[in-house]
Structures are given as structure tokens and as C-alpha cells.
N, CA, C and O atoms as a CHARMM CRD file, in Angstrom:
* protein
*
  320
    1    1 SER  N     89.81600  81.52400 144.05300 PROA 1      0.00000
    2    1 SER  CA    91.17600  81.88200 144.41000 PROA 1      0.00000
    3    1 SER  C     91.63000  83.07300 143.41100 PROA 1      0.00000
    4    1 SER  O     91.11400  83.21500 142.30200 PROA 1      0.00000
    5    2 ARG  N     92.67600  83.93300 143.93100 PROA 2      0.00000
    6    2 ARG  CA    93.22800  85.05300 142.85700 PROA 2      0.00000
    7    2 ARG  C     93.88500  84.65300 142.25300 PROA 2      0.00000
    8    2 ARG  O     94.41400  85.48300 141.51400 PROA 2      0.00000
    9    3 VAL  N     94.26900  83.47300 142.10900 PROA 3      0.00000
   10    3 VAL  CA    95.49400  82.48100 140.88800 PROA 3      0.00000
   11    3 VAL  C     95.07600  82.90500 139.57900 PROA 3      0.00000
   12    3 VAL  O     95.86200  82.94700 138.63200 PROA 3      0.00000
   13    4 PHE  N     93.98600  83.18700 139.50500 PROA 4      0.00000
   14    4 PHE  CA    93.33000  83.52300 138.04000 PROA 4      0.00000
   15    4 PHE  C     94.31100  84.15400 137.23600 PROA 4      0.00000
   16    4 PHE  O     94.86300  83.70900 136.22900 PROA 4      0.00000
   17    5 ALA  N     94.50500  85.56500 137.96800 PROA 5      0.00000
   18    5 ALA  CA    95.13500  86.50600 136.89400 PROA 5      0.00000
   19    5 ALA  C     96.72800  86.28900 136.63500 PROA 5      0.00000
   20    5 ALA  O     97.29300  86.88400 135.71700 PROA 5      0.00000
   21    6 PRO  N     97.37600  85.44600 137.45800 PROA 6      0.00000
   22    6 PRO  CA    98.91000  84.81600 136.61700 PROA 6      0.00000
   23    6 PRO  C     98.43200  83.86100 135.68500 PROA 6      0.00000
   24    6 PRO  O     98.86000  83.86900 134.53100 PROA 6      0.00000
   25    7 LEU  N     97.57100  83.02100 136.07600 PROA 7      0.00000
   26    7 LEU  CA    97.22800  82.11700 135.44600 PROA 7      0.00000
   27    7 LEU  C     96.88300  82.74000 133.93600 PROA 7      0.00000
   28    7 LEU  O     97.49400  82.34900 132.94200 PROA 7      0.00000
   29    8 ALA  N     95.90600  83.68400 133.88100 PROA 8      0.00000
   30    8 ALA  CA    95.45000  84.23900 132.67000 PROA 8      0.00000
   31    8 ALA  C     96.89200  84.93900 132.12600 PROA 8      0.00000
   32    8 ALA  O     97.06200  84.76600 130.91900 PROA 8      0.00000
   33    9 GLU  N     97.76500  85.56200 132.68700 PROA 9      0.00000
   34    9 GLU  CA    98.76400  85.97100 132.08700 PROA 9      0.00000
   35    9 GLU  C    100.08000  84.95100 131.32200 PROA 9      0.00000
   36    9 GLU  O    100.92900  85.22600 130.47400 PROA 9      0.00000
   37   10 ALA  N     99.80200  83.85200 131.98200 PROA 10     0.00000
   38   10 ALA  CA   100.60000  82.50000 131.31400 PROA 10     0.00000
   39   10 ALA  C    100.19400  82.16200 130.36200 PROA 10     0.00000
   40   10 ALA  O    100.95700  81.71000 129.50900 PROA 10     0.00000
   41   11 TYR  N     98.88200  82.24900 130.15200 PROA 11     0.00000
   42   11 TYR  CA    98.08000  81.67100 129.14300 PROA 11     0.00000
   43   11 TYR  C     98.50300  83.01400 127.89500 PROA 11     0.00000
   44   11 TYR  O     98.86600  82.77600 126.74300 PROA 11     0.00000
   45   12 ARG  N     98.38600  83.98200 128.31500 PROA 12     0.00000
   46   12 ARG  CA    98.54300  85.30500 127.35400 PROA 12     0.00000
   47   12 ARG  C     99.91600  84.92500 126.89800 PROA 12     0.00000
   48   12 ARG  O     99.96700  84.71400 125.68700 PROA 12     0.00000
   49   13 LYS  N    100.90900  84.79900 127.47200 PROA 13     0.00000
   50   13 LYS  CA   102.25600  84.75300 127.26600 PROA 13     0.00000
   51   13 LYS  C    102.57500  83.45300 126.21100 PROA 13     0.00000
   52   13 LYS  O    103.46100  83.41900 125.35700 PROA 13     0.00000
   53   14 ALA  N    101.80600  82.63500 126.45900 PROA 14     0.00000
   54   14 ALA  CA   102.16100  81.29700 125.45300 PROA 14     0.00000
   55   14 ALA  C    101.16400  81.41700 124.41300 PROA 14     0.00000
   56   14 ALA  O    101.05500  80.47700 123.62500 PROA 14     0.00000
   57   15 GLY  N    100.31400  82.57800 124.27500 PROA 15     0.00000
   58   15 GLY  CA    99.67800  82.76700 122.84100 PROA 15     0.00000
   59   15 GLY  C     98.46800  82.14600 122.81100 PROA 15     0.00000
   60   15 GLY  O     97.87000  81.89200 121.76600 PROA 15     0.00000
   61   16 PHE  N     97.96900  81.81500 124.20600 PROA 16     0.00000
   62   16 PHE  CA    96.39400  81.34500 124.11800 PROA 16     0.00000
   63   16 PHE  C     95.77000  82.71500 124.54000 PROA 16     0.00000
   64   16 PHE  O     95.53900  82.86700 125.73900 PROA 16     0.00000
   65   17 ILE  N     95.50800  83.61000 123.77100 PROA 17     0.00000
   66   17 ILE  CA    94.53200  84.76800 124.42600 PROA 17     0.00000
   67   17 ILE  C     93.06200  84.88100 124.55200 PROA 17     0.00000
   68   17 ILE  O     92.46900  85.58400 125.37000 PROA 17     0.00000
   69   18 ASP  N     92.40200  83.91600 123.42400 PROA 18     0.00000
   70   18 ASP  CA    90.80900  83.81000 123.92900 PROA 18     0.00000
   71   18 ASP  C     90.87200  82.98700 125.32300 PROA 18     0.00000
   72   18 ASP  O     90.13000  83.45700 126.18500 PROA 18     0.00000
   73   19 GLU  N     91.64400  81.81000 125.72000 PROA 19     0.00000
   74   19 GLU  CA    91.69200  81.53800 126.89400 PROA 19     0.00000
   75   19 GLU  C     92.17300  82.40800 127.86200 PROA 19     0.00000
   76   19 GLU  O     91.70200  82.33400 128.99700 PROA 19     0.00000
   77   20 ALA  N     92.79200  82.99200 127.67300 PROA 20     0.00000
   78   20 ALA  CA    93.52200  83.98900 128.89400 PROA 20     0.00000
   79   20 ALA  C     92.32600  85.23200 129.24100 PROA 20     0.00000
   80   20 ALA  O     92.36300  85.99200 130.20800 PROA 20     0.00000
   81   21 ILE  N     91.54600  85.20500 128.44100 PROA 21     0.00000
   82   21 ILE  CA    90.37300  85.88200 128.44300 PROA 21     0.00000
   83   21 ILE  C     89.20100  85.70500 129.20500 PROA 21     0.00000
   84   21 ILE  O     88.59900  86.41700 130.01000 PROA 21     0.00000
   85   22 GLU  N     89.00400  84.40000 128.67700 PROA 22     0.00000
   86   22 GLU  CA    88.02500  83.36400 129.47500 PROA 22     0.00000
   87   22 GLU  C     88.32500  83.12600 130.96400 PROA 22     0.00000
   88   22 GLU  O     87.43900  83.16300 131.81700 PROA 22     0.00000
   89   23 ILE  N     89.60500  82.88300 131.23200 PROA 23     0.00000
   90   23 ILE  CA    89.98100  82.56900 132.49100 PROA 23     0.00000
   91   23 ILE  C     89.97400  84.16600 133.26700 PROA 23     0.00000
   92   23 ILE  O     89.64500  84.24800 134.45100 PROA 23     0.00000
   93   24 ALA  N     90.20300  84.88100 132.80700 PROA 24     0.00000
   94   24 ALA  CA    90.47800  86.16500 133.67600 PROA 24     0.00000
   95   24 ALA  C     89.06500  86.85600 133.86200 PROA 24     0.00000
   96   24 ALA  O     88.81500  87.58000 134.82600 PROA 24     0.00000
   97   25 ARG  N     88.04500  86.52900 132.71700 PROA 25     0.00000
   98   25 ARG  CA    86.73700  87.14500 132.99200 PROA 25     0.00000
   99   25 ARG  C     86.11200  85.92000 134.28600 PROA 25     0.00000
  100   25 ARG  O     85.28200  86.21200 135.14600 PROA 25     0.00000
  101   26 GLU  N     86.58800  84.92500 134.16200 PROA 26     0.00000
  102   26 GLU  CA    85.74600  83.88400 134.90600 PROA 26     0.00000
  103   26 GLU  C     86.32200  84.48900 136.49300 PROA 26     0.00000
  104   26 GLU  O     85.46600  84.75100 137.33800 PROA 26     0.00000
  105   27 GLY  N     87.55900  84.65200 136.77000 PROA 27     0.00000
  106   27 GLY  CA    88.02100  85.18600 138.06000 PROA 27     0.00000
  107   27 GLY  C     87.32600  86.36700 138.17900 PROA 27     0.00000
  108   27 GLY  O     86.63000  86.24500 139.18700 PROA 27     0.00000
  109   28 LEU  N     87.13800  87.51400 137.64800 PROA 28     0.00000
  110   28 LEU  CA    86.53300  88.54600 137.73900 PROA 28     0.00000
  111   28 LEU  C     85.16800  88.50400 138.41800 PROA 28     0.00000
  112   28 LEU  O     84.61800  89.28000 139.20000 PROA 28     0.00000
  113   29 ARG  N     84.80600  87.37300 137.87900 PROA 29     0.00000
  114   29 ARG  CA    83.21500  87.51000 138.28300 PROA 29     0.00000
  115   29 ARG  C     82.86500  86.80600 139.95600 PROA 29     0.00000
  116   29 ARG  O     81.90200  87.02300 140.69100 PROA 29     0.00000
  117   30 VAL  N     83.76000  86.14000 140.10700 PROA 30     0.00000
  118   30 VAL  CA    84.35700  85.94000 141.67200 PROA 30     0.00000
  119   30 VAL  C     84.72600  87.04000 142.40600 PROA 30     0.00000
  120   30 VAL  O     84.28800  87.39900 143.49900 PROA 30     0.00000
  121   31 HSD  N     85.75000  87.65500 141.56400 PROA 31     0.00000
  122   31 HSD  CA    86.49200  88.96800 142.37800 PROA 31     0.00000
  123   31 HSD  C     86.65800  90.13000 141.75500 PROA 31     0.00000
  124   31 HSD  O     87.71400  90.63800 141.37600 PROA 31     0.00000
  125   32 PRO  N     85.12700  90.69200 141.62600 PROA 32     0.00000
  126   32 PRO  CA    85.30000  91.53800 140.81900 PROA 32     0.00000
  127   32 PRO  C     85.96900  92.85900 140.93500 PROA 32     0.00000
  128   32 PRO  O     85.98100  93.63300 139.97800 PROA 32     0.00000
  129   33 SER  N     86.54700  93.15700 142.11300 PROA 33     0.00000
  130   33 SER  CA    87.11700  94.53000 142.42200 PROA 33     0.00000
  131   33 SER  C     88.73000  93.85300 142.28500 PROA 33     0.00000
  132   33 SER  O     89.59000  94.65700 142.64700 PROA 33     0.00000
  133   34 PHE  N     89.09300  92.93900 141.97000 PROA 34     0.00000
  134   34 PHE  CA    90.81900  92.46400 142.24700 PROA 34     0.00000
  135   34 PHE  C     91.62000  93.17700 140.74700 PROA 34     0.00000
  136   34 PHE  O     91.76100  92.74700 139.60200 PROA 34     0.00000
  137   35 LEU  N     91.89300  94.04100 141.21300 PROA 35     0.00000
  138   35 LEU  CA    92.48700  95.04200 140.09600 PROA 35     0.00000
  139   35 LEU  C     93.60400  94.38100 139.21900 PROA 35     0.00000
  140   35 LEU  O     93.59500  94.59000 138.00600 PROA 35     0.00000
  141   36 SER  N     94.63500  93.53500 139.83100 PROA 36     0.00000
  142   36 SER  CA    95.52800  92.58200 138.89300 PROA 36     0.00000
  143   36 SER  C     94.91000  91.71800 137.67000 PROA 36     0.00000
  144   36 SER  O     95.32000  91.51400 136.52700 PROA 36     0.00000
  145   37 GLY  N     93.79600  91.30600 138.34900 PROA 37     0.00000
  146   37 GLY  CA    92.90500  90.70000 137.48500 PROA 37     0.00000
  147   37 GLY  C     92.30500  91.32700 136.21200 PROA 37     0.00000
  148   37 GLY  O     92.25800  90.85800 135.07500 PROA 37     0.00000
  149   38 LYS  N     91.85200  92.52400 136.69300 PROA 38     0.00000
  150   38 LYS  CA    91.37500  93.32900 135.65900 PROA 38     0.00000
  151   38 LYS  C     92.97400  94.15200 134.44100 PROA 38     0.00000
  152   38 LYS  O     92.75000  94.74600 133.38700 PROA 38     0.00000
  153   39 VAL  N     94.09900  93.96600 134.90300 PROA 39     0.00000
  154   39 VAL  CA    95.22200  94.29600 134.17900 PROA 39     0.00000
  155   39 VAL  C     95.30900  92.88000 133.34500 PROA 39     0.00000
  156   39 VAL  O     95.48000  92.96400 132.12800 PROA 39     0.00000
  157   40 ALA  N     95.22000  91.84900 133.83100 PROA 40     0.00000
  158   40 ALA  CA    95.32700  90.52700 133.40000 PROA 40     0.00000
  159   40 ALA  C     94.58100  90.39300 131.83400 PROA 40     0.00000
  160   40 ALA  O     95.03500  90.14900 130.71600 PROA 40     0.00000
  161   41 LEU  N     93.14600  90.69400 132.38400 PROA 41     0.00000
  162   41 LEU  CA    92.24000  90.83600 131.23100 PROA 41     0.00000
  163   41 LEU  C     92.48800  92.15600 130.17900 PROA 41     0.00000
  164   41 LEU  O     92.13300  91.98400 129.01300 PROA 41     0.00000
  165   42 ALA  N     92.90000  93.06000 130.43900 PROA 42     0.00000
  166   42 ALA  CA    92.97900  94.22000 129.74900 PROA 42     0.00000
  167   42 ALA  C     94.33000  93.86300 128.38100 PROA 42     0.00000
  168   42 ALA  O     94.35000  94.08100 127.16900 PROA 42     0.00000
  169   43 ARG  N     95.37500  93.19600 129.40000 PROA 43     0.00000
  170   43 ARG  CA    96.25400  92.64300 128.70000 PROA 43     0.00000
  171   43 ARG  C     96.00800  91.53400 127.58700 PROA 43     0.00000
  172   43 ARG  O     96.86600  91.64900 126.71200 PROA 43     0.00000
  173   44 ALA  N     95.38700  90.81000 127.40900 PROA 44     0.00000
  174   44 ALA  CA    94.81300  89.69600 126.87200 PROA 44     0.00000
  175   44 ALA  C     93.92100  90.58500 126.03900 PROA 44     0.00000
  176   44 ALA  O     94.37500  90.72300 124.90400 PROA 44     0.00000
  177   45 LEU  N     92.88500  91.17500 126.23800 PROA 45     0.00000
  178   45 LEU  CA    92.00100  92.06800 125.12900 PROA 45     0.00000
  179   45 LEU  C     92.73700  92.80900 124.37600 PROA 45     0.00000
  180   45 LEU  O     92.51800  92.99700 123.17900 PROA 45     0.00000
  181   46 PHE  N     93.91300  93.41400 125.18800 PROA 46     0.00000
  182   46 PHE  CA    94.60100  94.49200 123.99800 PROA 46     0.00000
  183   46 PHE  C     95.67400  93.54000 122.91500 PROA 46     0.00000
  184   46 PHE  O     96.06400  94.01300 121.84700 PROA 46     0.00000
  185   47 ASP  N     95.98700  92.41300 123.30100 PROA 47     0.00000
  186   47 ASP  CA    96.58900  91.52800 122.34800 PROA 47     0.00000
  187   47 ASP  C     95.56500  90.92100 121.27700 PROA 47     0.00000
  188   47 ASP  O     95.75700  90.44200 120.16000 PROA 47     0.00000
  189   48 LYS  N     94.52800  91.09900 121.95400 PROA 48     0.00000
  190   48 LYS  CA    93.40800  90.62000 120.68500 PROA 48     0.00000
  191   48 LYS  C     92.97700  91.77300 119.94900 PROA 48     0.00000
  192   48 LYS  O     92.10100  91.59100 119.10400 PROA 48     0.00000
  193   49 GLY  N     93.50000  93.08700 120.14200 PROA 49     0.00000
  194   49 GLY  CA    92.79800  94.35300 119.45500 PROA 49     0.00000
  195   49 GLY  C     91.84100  94.69300 120.06100 PROA 49     0.00000
  196   49 GLY  O     91.44800  95.68600 119.44900 PROA 49     0.00000
  197   50 GLN  N     91.01600  94.47400 121.10300 PROA 50     0.00000
  198   50 GLN  CA    89.69600  94.89500 121.65600 PROA 50     0.00000
  199   50 GLN  C     89.99000  96.02000 122.57100 PROA 50     0.00000
  200   50 GLN  O     89.80200  95.91900 123.78400 PROA 50     0.00000
  201   51 TYR  N     90.48100  97.16600 121.96700 PROA 51     0.00000
  202   51 TYR  CA    90.92800  98.57300 122.79100 PROA 51     0.00000
  203   51 TYR  C     90.07100  99.25500 123.65800 PROA 51     0.00000
  204   51 TYR  O     90.40600  99.85600 124.67900 PROA 51     0.00000
  205   52 LEU  N     88.78500  99.11200 123.13200 PROA 52     0.00000
  206   52 LEU  CA    87.74500  99.82400 123.47200 PROA 52     0.00000
  207   52 LEU  C     87.54400  99.19000 125.32000 PROA 52     0.00000
  208   52 LEU  O     87.65200  99.73900 126.41600 PROA 52     0.00000
  209   53 GLU  N     87.26700  98.01600 124.93500 PROA 53     0.00000
  210   53 GLU  CA    87.30400  96.94700 126.36700 PROA 53     0.00000
  211   53 GLU  C     88.27100  97.43400 127.15300 PROA 53     0.00000
  212   53 GLU  O     87.96800  97.96600 128.22100 PROA 53     0.00000
  213   54 VAL  N     89.67800  97.32000 126.71400 PROA 54     0.00000
  214   54 VAL  CA    90.78300  97.87400 127.45200 PROA 54     0.00000
  215   54 VAL  C     90.65900  98.88200 128.33000 PROA 54     0.00000
  216   54 VAL  O     90.86100  98.79200 129.54100 PROA 54     0.00000
  217   55 ILE  N     90.24200 100.10300 127.57600 PROA 55     0.00000
  218   55 ILE  CA    89.95500 101.49900 128.32300 PROA 55     0.00000
  219   55 ILE  C     88.99600 101.03600 129.37600 PROA 55     0.00000
  220   55 ILE  O     89.06300 101.43900 130.53700 PROA 55     0.00000
  221   56 GLU  N     88.13000 100.20700 128.95700 PROA 56     0.00000
  222   56 GLU  CA    87.01800 100.10700 129.96400 PROA 56     0.00000
  223   56 GLU  C     87.49500  99.63200 131.17300 PROA 56     0.00000
  224   56 GLU  O     87.25700 100.23100 132.22200 PROA 56     0.00000
  225   57 GLU  N     88.07400  98.72400 131.13100 PROA 57     0.00000
  226   57 GLU  CA    88.62400  98.01900 132.48300 PROA 57     0.00000
  227   57 GLU  C     89.60100  98.51100 132.98300 PROA 57     0.00000
  228   57 GLU  O     89.78000  98.35600 134.19100 PROA 57     0.00000
  229   58 LEU  N     90.57900  99.29700 132.14900 PROA 58     0.00000
  230   58 LEU  CA    91.75300  99.93600 132.92700 PROA 58     0.00000
  231   58 LEU  C     91.47400 101.20800 133.81800 PROA 58     0.00000
  232   58 LEU  O     92.09000 101.58700 134.81400 PROA 58     0.00000
  233   59 THR  N     90.12800 101.89300 133.04900 PROA 59     0.00000
  234   59 THR  CA    89.83000 102.93400 133.75000 PROA 59     0.00000
  235   59 THR  C     89.41200 103.06700 135.03800 PROA 59     0.00000
  236   59 THR  O     89.40900 104.13800 135.64500 PROA 59     0.00000
  237   60 VAL  N     88.99700 101.83900 135.55200 PROA 60     0.00000
  238   60 VAL  CA    88.97600 101.48000 137.15600 PROA 60     0.00000
  239   60 VAL  C     90.28700 101.38300 137.85900 PROA 60     0.00000
  240   60 VAL  O     90.42300 101.78400 139.01500 PROA 60     0.00000
  241   61 VAL  N     91.17800 100.89200 137.21700 PROA 61     0.00000
  242   61 VAL  CA    92.32400 100.38300 137.64800 PROA 61     0.00000
  243   61 VAL  C     93.15600 101.81700 137.99400 PROA 61     0.00000
  244   61 VAL  O     93.55300 102.03200 139.13900 PROA 61     0.00000
  245   62 VAL  N     93.35600 102.67000 137.01000 PROA 62     0.00000
  246   62 VAL  CA    94.02700 104.03400 137.14800 PROA 62     0.00000
  247   62 VAL  C     93.31100 104.87400 137.79600 PROA 62     0.00000
  248   62 VAL  O     94.00600 105.74400 138.32000 PROA 62     0.00000
  249   63 ARG  N     91.83300 105.01500 138.04300 PROA 63     0.00000
  250   63 ARG  CA    91.28700 105.73900 138.95300 PROA 63     0.00000
  251   63 ARG  C     91.88400 105.32800 140.43400 PROA 63     0.00000
  252   63 ARG  O     92.29700 106.13000 141.27100 PROA 63     0.00000
  253   64 ASP  N     91.83000 103.78100 140.57400 PROA 64     0.00000
  254   64 ASP  CA    91.98900 103.43600 142.29000 PROA 64     0.00000
  255   64 ASP  C     93.51000 103.52000 142.72400 PROA 64     0.00000
  256   64 ASP  O     93.98300 103.64800 143.85400 PROA 64     0.00000
  257   65 VAL  N     94.15200 103.40800 141.46600 PROA 65     0.00000
  258   65 VAL  CA    95.80500 103.16500 141.64700 PROA 65     0.00000
  259   65 VAL  C     96.42100 103.97100 140.40200 PROA 65     0.00000
  260   65 VAL  O     96.82600 103.43200 139.37200 PROA 65     0.00000
  261   66 PRO  N     96.42800 105.50700 140.69300 PROA 66     0.00000
  262   66 PRO  CA    96.96500 106.27400 139.45800 PROA 66     0.00000
  263   66 PRO  C     98.47900 105.84600 138.97500 PROA 66     0.00000
  264   66 PRO  O     98.85700 105.87700 137.80400 PROA 66     0.00000
  265   67 ASP  N     99.27200 105.44100 140.10500 PROA 67     0.00000
  266   67 ASP  CA   100.59800 105.24000 139.80900 PROA 67     0.00000
  267   67 ASP  C    100.74200 103.64600 138.92700 PROA 67     0.00000
  268   67 ASP  O    101.78300 103.01200 138.75600 PROA 67     0.00000
  269   68 ASN  N     99.51100 103.32000 138.51600 PROA 68     0.00000
  270   68 ASN  CA   100.03400 101.77500 137.80800 PROA 68     0.00000
  271   68 ASN  C    100.27400 101.94900 136.45600 PROA 68     0.00000
  272   68 ASN  O     99.38000 102.14500 135.63200 PROA 68     0.00000
  273   69 LEU  N    101.61200 101.87500 136.17200 PROA 69     0.00000
  274   69 LEU  CA   102.08700 102.36900 134.85300 PROA 69     0.00000
  275   69 LEU  C    101.52900 101.17400 133.82100 PROA 69     0.00000
  276   69 LEU  O    101.34400 101.64000 132.69600 PROA 69     0.00000
  277   70 VAL  N    101.31200 100.18300 133.89300 PROA 70     0.00000
  278   70 VAL  CA   101.00000  99.38000 133.00600 PROA 70     0.00000
  279   70 VAL  C     99.60800  99.72900 132.63600 PROA 70     0.00000
  280   70 VAL  O     99.23000  99.60300 131.47100 PROA 70     0.00000
  281   71 ALA  N     98.94000 100.10000 133.44100 PROA 71     0.00000
  282   71 ALA  CA    97.59600 100.36700 133.13800 PROA 71     0.00000
  283   71 ALA  C     97.41900 101.54100 132.32400 PROA 71     0.00000
  284   71 ALA  O     96.59900 101.63000 131.40900 PROA 71     0.00000
  285   72 GLN  N     98.41900 102.66100 132.78500 PROA 72     0.00000
  286   72 GLN  CA    98.22000 103.79500 132.01500 PROA 72     0.00000
  287   72 GLN  C     98.63600 103.34400 130.94700 PROA 72     0.00000
  288   72 GLN  O     97.73800 103.16900 130.12300 PROA 72     0.00000
  289   73 LYS  N     99.97200 102.99300 130.51100 PROA 73     0.00000
  290   73 LYS  CA   100.61800 102.40200 129.29300 PROA 73     0.00000
  291   73 LYS  C     99.55700 101.89300 128.63700 PROA 73     0.00000
  292   73 LYS  O     99.16000 102.64700 127.74900 PROA 73     0.00000
  293   74 LEU  N     98.90800 100.81100 128.76200 PROA 74     0.00000
  294   74 LEU  CA    98.15100  99.98300 127.93400 PROA 74     0.00000
  295   74 LEU  C     96.65400 101.20300 127.62000 PROA 74     0.00000
  296   74 LEU  O     96.22100 101.24000 126.46900 PROA 74     0.00000
  297   75 ILE  N     96.10500 101.95200 128.51400 PROA 75     0.00000
  298   75 ILE  CA    95.19300 102.92700 128.06800 PROA 75     0.00000
  299   75 ILE  C     95.74300 103.87400 126.83200 PROA 75     0.00000
  300   75 ILE  O     95.01700 104.18400 125.88700 PROA 75     0.00000
  301   76 ALA  N     96.86400 104.21600 126.93600 PROA 76     0.00000
  302   76 ALA  CA    97.55900 105.30900 126.12100 PROA 76     0.00000
  303   76 ALA  C     97.47000 104.69600 124.75600 PROA 76     0.00000
  304   76 ALA  O     97.00800 105.31900 123.80000 PROA 76     0.00000
  305   77 GLU  N     98.05400 103.09200 124.65200 PROA 77     0.00000
  306   77 GLU  CA    98.10700 102.67700 123.54500 PROA 77     0.00000
  307   77 GLU  C     97.15300 102.35000 122.88800 PROA 77     0.00000
  308   77 GLU  O     97.29200 102.19300 121.67500 PROA 77     0.00000
  309   78 SER  N     95.76900 102.13600 123.58300 PROA 78     0.00000
  310   78 SER  CA    94.49700 101.68700 123.19300 PROA 78     0.00000
  311   78 SER  C     94.08800 102.80800 122.55200 PROA 78     0.00000
  312   78 SER  O     93.32000 102.75900 121.59200 PROA 78     0.00000
  313   79 SER  N     94.66600 104.12100 123.12900 PROA 79     0.00000
  314   79 SER  CA    93.68900 105.29500 122.55200 PROA 79     0.00000
  315   79 SER  C     93.91700 106.00600 121.17700 PROA 79     0.00000
  316   79 SER  O     93.27900 106.88500 120.59700 PROA 79     0.00000
  317   80 LEU  N     95.31300 105.15500 120.79300 PROA 80     0.00000
  318   80 LEU  CA    95.87100 105.61600 119.55600 PROA 80     0.00000
  319   80 LEU  C     94.95500 105.65700 118.31400 PROA 80     0.00000
  320   80 LEU  O     95.39700 106.04700 117.23400 PROA 80     0.00000
């Protein structure tokens, strides 16, 4: 199910970053093109300081949905 994205986001907000990353990656194995899942993973990766991975995940999102402001902001902040 695609519920993994909000679940990963809830874990991230609660401070369980590693668990959020694991949940998002597991969900993306099943739903690899689910863009909200990629954003959830990227947010957790950003919190962990893994900026190159953030850019890698979100490049696809911005290509497919150029007006995704969250993805654009995270890419910009990861590029600094």
C-alpha cells in the first residue's frame, strides 16, 4: 500500500530518521514510481545529512512534477 509515505513522514517528524528511511525505501521497492514516497525518503535523508542521495531521489520528482516546491527547495538546500 502507498501508506508508507505518510508513515515514513510521521516517523521522521517523531525523530526516528533511520526508521523513516527504512520504511520509505521498503515502500519504494514495491512502488518505485510513487513520487510522494520519493519525497518522504528525501526529507528523511536530508535530516540525516545525506544530501547527494536527496538530490538523486528528487531529480526524478522535479523532472516529472516541476512545480513540486518541496522537492525544489530540498534540492536547492542540498546543493549548498
